[in-house]
Amino acid sequence: MKTKVKMARIAVAALALALAAASAHLGGGAPLGTLCALCPAGFAQIAAASGSVPWALLPGVLAVLAVVFLLGRAFCSWLCPSQLLRNVFGGRAPRGILGRGGEQAPEKPSSCASCASDAGLKTQGLVLAVLLAASFAVGFPVFCLLCPIGLVFGTLWALNRVFVLLQPGWELVVFPLMLLAELFLFKRWCAAVCPLGFFFGLAAKARARLGLGARPQADCATCISKDGCRACSAACPEGIDVANPGEATLDSCTFCLDCVENCPTKSIKVRLSSPKDAPDAEPAPAPAALEDPEPAPVD
């Protein structure tokens, strides 16, 4: 189902993709148009493949990591072309009551909300290490041939060859098939495989550790989680319990805002504050005023 927030994500990502493609086309294939100059994973692979640091790309990469540090992993929900395809074709539906795999969701999410994020980060780091070793061995940035973002732009480039240059090629078939396989057959690609997510995860973890930046927070005055409501954690693709300020994490949040839209009492807002600033419990009710005892009846 296309909700208002999902439609907004589709519109923003489609606009960014159109601007990037137009920049690449008008610039004669400029790296800026395909975001290659801003990709931390691409930067690391180029350094490994060439045996030298591409200093000219470093400012753009640091700028991207600085934005992730300030805003979190919003790129993953709002700008990433692969997430755009998932939003359009339905590959990013919330888990729901029975979960994505059909298992019953727990009544209350685990108190270790960052454990899954830590496991995914370790896997992404291992994948990145293997890719860097392969790039060093063959002298070519290997992941650029497999990256979903690169495959999206590769497909656009193949379409450009067909409609502008009238030169169809095998890329028009191979690139889309590889992209569909990665996004819809390997459903944990973004969370557990993507090397770009490793860099984003490190920046987001540093941000979470310092408690900086915006985050979704539930208003304890109107939140009904104490009555058993788990609408926010059921809608969140990352399983974050936004209603529990002491356990909600910043590092895995992608600011998809599904929790905000699905909250039945509209208690969740995006605020600029630290989790430590949020109350851990409801304030104790004020003691009732003592009333004067009624006078004893006079006989």
Short mmCIF file of C-alpha atoms in Angstrom, two decimals:
data_model
loop_
_atom_site.label_atom_id
_atom_site.label_comp_id
_atom_site.label_asym_id
_atom_site.label_seq_id
_atom_site.Cartn_x
_atom_site.Cartn_y
_atom_site.Cartn_z
CA MET A 1 0.00 0.00 0.00
CA LYS A 2 1.35 3.39 -1.00
CA THR A 3 1.07 5.62 2.07
CA LYS A 4 1.67 9.36 2.07
CA VAL A 5 5.15 8.95 3.56
CA LYS A 6 6.07 6.23 1.07
CA MET A 7 4.85 8.41 -1.82
CA ALA A 8 6.98 11.24 -0.47
CA ARG A 9 10.03 8.96 -0.36
CA ILE A 10 9.36 7.85 -3.93
CA ALA A 11 9.03 11.46 -5.12
CA VAL A 12 12.23 12.61 -3.40
CA ALA A 13 14.32 9.65 -4.59
CA ALA A 14 12.94 9.89 -8.14
CA LEU A 15 13.76 13.59 -8.28
CA ALA A 16 17.29 12.99 -7.00
CA LEU A 17 17.78 10.19 -9.53
CA ALA A 18 16.50 12.38 -12.37
CA LEU A 19 18.81 15.23 -11.38
CA ALA A 20 21.79 12.86 -11.11
CA ALA A 21 21.04 11.31 -14.51
CA ALA A 22 20.59 14.73 -16.10
CA SER A 23 23.87 15.91 -14.60
CA ALA A 24 25.67 12.85 -15.96
CA HIS A 25 24.08 13.27 -19.41
CA LEU A 26 24.67 17.00 -19.71
CA GLY A 27 28.15 16.68 -18.28
CA GLY A 28 29.18 13.98 -20.69
CA GLY A 29 29.25 11.21 -18.07
CA ALA A 30 30.64 13.32 -15.23
CA PRO A 31 31.29 11.25 -12.09
CA LEU A 32 29.25 13.74 -10.05
CA GLY A 33 26.17 12.73 -11.98
CA THR A 34 26.50 9.09 -10.93
CA LEU A 35 27.50 9.89 -7.34
CA CYS A 36 30.77 8.00 -7.87
CA ALA A 37 32.75 10.94 -6.59
CA LEU A 38 30.83 10.87 -3.30
CA CYS A 39 30.75 7.13 -2.54
CA PRO A 40 32.93 6.09 0.45
CA ALA A 41 32.95 2.45 -0.72
CA GLY A 42 34.01 3.51 -4.20
CA PHE A 43 36.72 5.73 -2.72
CA ALA A 44 38.13 2.83 -0.67
CA GLN A 45 38.04 0.49 -3.67
CA ILE A 46 39.75 2.97 -5.98
CA ALA A 47 42.48 3.44 -3.36
CA ALA A 48 42.94 -0.33 -3.05
CA ALA A 49 42.90 -0.92 -6.81
CA SER A 50 45.31 1.89 -7.66
CA GLY A 51 47.57 1.58 -4.63
CA SER A 52 47.27 5.32 -3.98
CA VAL A 53 44.81 7.65 -2.27
CA PRO A 54 42.54 9.59 -4.69
CA TRP A 55 42.85 12.83 -2.76
CA ALA A 56 40.63 14.73 -5.21
CA LEU A 57 37.65 12.59 -4.15
CA LEU A 58 38.29 12.86 -0.41
CA PRO A 59 36.44 16.19 0.24
CA GLY A 60 33.22 14.87 -1.31
CA VAL A 61 33.42 11.60 0.63
CA LEU A 62 34.03 13.40 3.92
CA ALA A 63 31.11 15.73 3.17
CA VAL A 64 28.80 12.73 2.68
CA LEU A 65 29.94 11.15 5.95
CA ALA A 66 29.45 14.48 7.74
CA VAL A 67 25.86 14.66 6.47
CA VAL A 68 25.24 11.07 7.64
CA PHE A 69 26.68 11.98 11.02
CA LEU A 70 24.26 14.92 11.33
CA LEU A 71 21.14 13.39 9.77
CA GLY A 72 21.62 9.67 10.28
CA ARG A 73 21.00 7.09 7.56
CA ALA A 74 18.27 9.13 5.86
CA PHE A 75 20.00 8.48 2.51
CA CYS A 76 18.95 4.83 2.72
CA SER A 77 15.23 5.68 2.79
CA TRP A 78 15.02 8.95 0.88
CA LEU A 79 17.76 9.00 -1.79
CA CYS A 80 19.08 5.50 -2.47
CA PRO A 81 17.92 4.28 -5.92
CA SER A 82 17.63 0.70 -4.68
CA GLN A 83 15.20 1.75 -1.96
CA LEU A 84 13.29 3.72 -4.57
CA LEU A 85 12.68 0.49 -6.47
CA ARG A 86 11.64 -1.29 -3.28
CA ASN A 87 9.19 1.48 -2.43
CA VAL A 88 7.71 1.37 -5.94
CA PHE A 89 7.48 -2.40 -6.30
CA GLY A 90 6.61 -3.25 -2.72
CA GLY A 91 9.84 -4.78 -1.46
CA ARG A 92 9.95 -2.66 1.67
CA ALA A 93 6.63 -3.42 3.39
CA PRO A 94 6.62 -3.31 7.21
CA ARG A 95 6.81 -6.64 8.97
CA GLY A 96 3.28 -6.46 10.33
CA ILE A 97 1.92 -8.65 13.11
CA LEU A 98 3.12 -11.95 11.63
CA GLY A 99 6.46 -10.56 10.54
CA ARG A 100 8.08 -10.67 7.12
CA GLY A 101 8.87 -14.34 7.41
CA GLY A 102 5.51 -15.26 8.91
CA GLU A 103 6.78 -15.53 12.47
CA GLN A 104 4.81 -14.02 15.30
CA ALA A 105 6.27 -10.68 16.36
CA PRO A 106 7.27 -10.52 20.04
CA GLU A 107 4.92 -8.69 22.36
CA LYS A 108 7.75 -6.34 23.21
CA PRO A 109 10.92 -5.79 21.16
CA SER A 110 14.21 -6.96 22.57
CA SER A 111 15.96 -4.57 24.96
CA CYS A 112 19.10 -4.94 22.88
CA ALA A 113 17.79 -2.93 19.94
CA SER A 114 21.25 -2.44 18.47
CA CYS A 115 22.31 -6.12 18.45
CA ALA A 116 20.97 -6.75 14.94
CA SER A 117 22.59 -3.53 13.77
CA ASP A 118 25.96 -4.61 15.22
CA ALA A 119 25.74 -8.00 13.50
CA GLY A 120 24.88 -6.37 10.19
CA LEU A 121 27.76 -3.92 10.55
CA LYS A 122 30.24 -6.75 11.15
CA THR A 123 28.99 -8.61 8.08
CA GLN A 124 29.20 -5.47 5.96
CA GLY A 125 32.74 -4.88 7.19
CA LEU A 126 33.73 -8.43 6.25
CA VAL A 127 32.19 -8.01 2.78
CA LEU A 128 34.05 -4.71 2.36
CA ALA A 129 37.36 -6.32 3.37
CA VAL A 130 36.89 -9.09 0.80
CA LEU A 131 36.00 -6.58 -1.92
CA LEU A 132 39.01 -4.40 -1.11
CA ALA A 133 41.29 -7.44 -1.30
CA ALA A 134 39.75 -8.41 -4.64
CA SER A 135 40.06 -4.84 -5.95
CA PHE A 136 43.73 -4.79 -4.95
CA ALA A 137 44.33 -8.15 -6.64
CA VAL A 138 42.69 -7.30 -9.98
CA GLY A 139 43.44 -3.57 -10.00
CA PHE A 140 39.79 -2.65 -10.48
CA PRO A 141 36.98 -1.53 -8.09
CA VAL A 142 35.08 -4.83 -8.11
CA PHE A 143 32.00 -3.76 -6.19
CA CYS A 144 31.18 -1.08 -8.76
CA LEU A 145 30.09 -3.95 -11.03
CA LEU A 146 27.73 -5.30 -8.34
CA CYS A 147 26.55 -2.20 -6.46
CA PRO A 148 22.75 -1.72 -6.79
CA ILE A 149 23.23 2.03 -7.06
CA GLY A 150 25.80 1.54 -9.81
CA LEU A 151 23.49 -0.95 -11.55
CA VAL A 152 20.66 1.60 -11.55
CA PHE A 153 22.87 4.17 -13.23
CA GLY A 154 24.27 1.48 -15.52
CA THR A 155 20.72 0.66 -16.63
CA LEU A 156 20.04 4.35 -17.27
CA TRP A 157 23.26 4.54 -19.28
CA ALA A 158 22.16 1.49 -21.31
CA LEU A 159 18.78 3.12 -21.98
CA ASN A 160 20.57 6.30 -23.03
CA ARG A 161 22.58 4.28 -25.57
CA VAL A 162 19.36 2.82 -26.99
CA PHE A 163 17.24 5.96 -27.29
CA VAL A 164 19.92 8.59 -27.90
CA LEU A 165 22.78 6.80 -29.60
CA LEU A 166 20.68 3.94 -31.08
CA GLN A 167 23.27 1.45 -29.80
CA PRO A 168 21.55 -1.33 -27.81
CA GLY A 169 23.86 -3.55 -25.75
CA TRP A 170 23.82 -6.55 -23.44
CA GLU A 171 23.91 -4.19 -20.45
CA LEU A 172 20.23 -3.41 -20.99
CA VAL A 173 19.38 -6.98 -20.00
CA VAL A 174 22.16 -7.98 -17.60
CA PHE A 175 22.13 -4.88 -15.37
CA PRO A 176 18.37 -4.96 -14.59
CA LEU A 177 18.47 -8.72 -13.92
CA MET A 178 21.40 -8.34 -11.51
CA LEU A 179 19.63 -5.44 -9.79
CA LEU A 180 16.38 -7.36 -9.34
CA ALA A 181 18.26 -10.38 -7.99
CA GLU A 182 20.12 -8.32 -5.41
CA LEU A 183 17.11 -6.35 -4.20
CA PHE A 184 14.36 -8.95 -4.22
CA LEU A 185 16.15 -12.30 -3.81
CA PHE A 186 18.73 -11.12 -1.24
CA LYS A 187 16.27 -9.26 0.98
CA ARG A 188 18.90 -8.47 3.61
CA TRP A 189 21.26 -6.90 1.06
CA CYS A 190 21.06 -3.37 2.46
CA ALA A 191 21.14 -4.40 6.12
CA ALA A 192 23.79 -7.12 6.00
CA VAL A 193 25.77 -6.94 2.75
CA CYS A 194 26.04 -3.42 1.33
CA PRO A 195 29.59 -2.05 1.92
CA LEU A 196 28.28 1.50 1.62
CA GLY A 197 26.05 0.73 4.58
CA PHE A 198 29.20 -0.12 6.57
CA PHE A 199 30.46 3.47 6.28
CA PHE A 200 27.01 4.87 6.96
CA GLY A 201 26.65 2.56 9.94
CA LEU A 202 29.94 3.72 11.47
CA ALA A 203 28.98 7.38 11.11
CA ALA A 204 25.52 6.71 12.52
CA LYS A 205 26.95 4.76 15.47
CA ALA A 206 29.26 7.65 16.32
CA ARG A 207 26.27 9.95 16.14
CA ALA A 208 24.23 7.65 18.38
CA ARG A 209 27.07 7.29 20.89
CA LEU A 210 27.28 11.08 21.24
CA GLY A 211 23.48 11.44 21.24
CA LEU A 212 23.51 14.13 18.56
CA GLY A 213 21.02 15.05 15.88
CA ALA A 214 17.34 14.46 15.26
CA ARG A 215 15.54 11.26 16.13
CA PRO A 216 11.94 10.03 16.31
CA GLN A 217 10.64 10.29 19.86
CA ALA A 218 7.32 9.36 21.43
CA ASP A 219 5.45 11.78 23.67
CA CYS A 220 5.00 9.94 26.98
CA ALA A 221 1.87 11.97 27.72
CA THR A 222 -0.08 10.54 24.78
CA CYS A 223 1.81 7.32 23.92
CA ILE A 224 -0.22 4.18 24.67
CA SER A 225 2.68 1.71 24.63
CA LYS A 226 2.03 1.10 28.33
CA ASP A 227 -1.32 -0.35 27.23
CA GLY A 228 0.39 -2.83 24.91
CA CYS A 229 0.52 -0.79 21.68
CA ARG A 230 3.49 -1.75 19.49
CA ALA A 231 2.43 0.02 16.28
CA CYS A 232 5.73 1.90 15.92
CA SER A 233 8.03 -1.12 16.27
CA ALA A 234 5.75 -3.22 14.04
CA ALA A 235 5.87 -0.59 11.28
CA CYS A 236 9.60 0.16 11.62
CA PRO A 237 11.65 -1.87 9.09
CA GLU A 238 14.52 -1.86 11.59
CA GLY A 239 12.39 -3.01 14.54
CA ILE A 240 13.15 0.06 16.66
CA ASP A 241 10.90 0.57 19.68
CA VAL A 242 10.48 4.33 19.44
CA ALA A 243 8.07 4.29 22.37
CA ASN A 244 10.88 3.24 24.72
CA PRO A 245 13.33 6.19 24.81
CA GLY A 246 15.87 4.27 26.88
CA GLU A 247 16.22 1.50 24.30
CA ALA A 248 15.55 3.20 20.95
CA THR A 249 18.70 3.48 18.87
CA LEU A 250 19.90 6.20 16.53
CA ASP A 251 22.33 4.12 14.51
CA SER A 252 19.87 1.89 12.66
CA CYS A 253 17.16 4.53 12.07
CA THR A 254 16.82 5.55 8.41
CA PHE A 255 14.19 8.25 9.03
CA CYS A 256 11.65 6.49 6.84
CA LEU A 257 8.99 8.00 9.17
CA ASP A 258 6.82 4.90 8.99
CA CYS A 259 6.60 4.98 12.78
CA VAL A 260 5.32 8.57 12.68
CA GLU A 261 2.63 7.73 10.14
CA ASN A 262 1.50 4.49 11.80
CA CYS A 263 1.27 5.78 15.37
CA PRO A 264 -2.46 5.62 16.26
CA THR A 265 -2.23 8.54 18.69
CA LYS A 266 0.19 10.63 16.58
CA SER A 267 2.55 10.73 19.54
CA ILE A 268 5.80 10.35 17.60
CA LYS A 269 7.63 13.44 16.42
CA VAL A 270 11.13 14.05 15.07
CA ARG A 271 13.00 16.05 17.67
CA LEU A 272 16.51 17.44 18.01
CA SER A 273 17.53 15.89 21.29
CA SER A 274 19.44 13.04 22.80
CA PRO A 275 17.88 9.77 23.95
CA LYS A 276 19.32 10.56 27.36
CA ASP A 277 17.14 13.66 27.50
CA ALA A 278 13.96 11.63 27.09
CA PRO A 279 12.19 10.51 30.23
CA ASP A 280 12.60 6.84 31.04
CA ALA A 281 9.29 6.61 32.81
CA GLU A 282 6.14 8.54 33.35
CA PRO A 283 6.31 11.17 36.07
CA ALA A 284 4.78 10.11 39.32
CA PRO A 285 1.34 11.58 39.88
CA ALA A 286 1.10 14.46 42.29
CA PRO A 287 -0.17 13.50 45.72
CA ALA A 288 -3.80 14.33 46.30
CA ALA A 289 -4.49 17.26 48.58
CA LEU A 290 -5.49 16.30 52.06
CA GLU A 291 -9.07 17.18 52.84
CA ASP A 292 -10.23 18.31 56.24
CA PRO A 293 -12.16 15.56 57.98
CA GLU A 294 -15.86 16.15 58.24
CA PRO A 295 -16.89 17.34 61.67
CA ALA A 296 -18.44 14.71 63.85
CA PRO A 297 -22.21 15.00 64.12
CA VAL A 298 -23.40 16.79 67.28
CA ASP A 299 -25.92 14.87 69.34
#
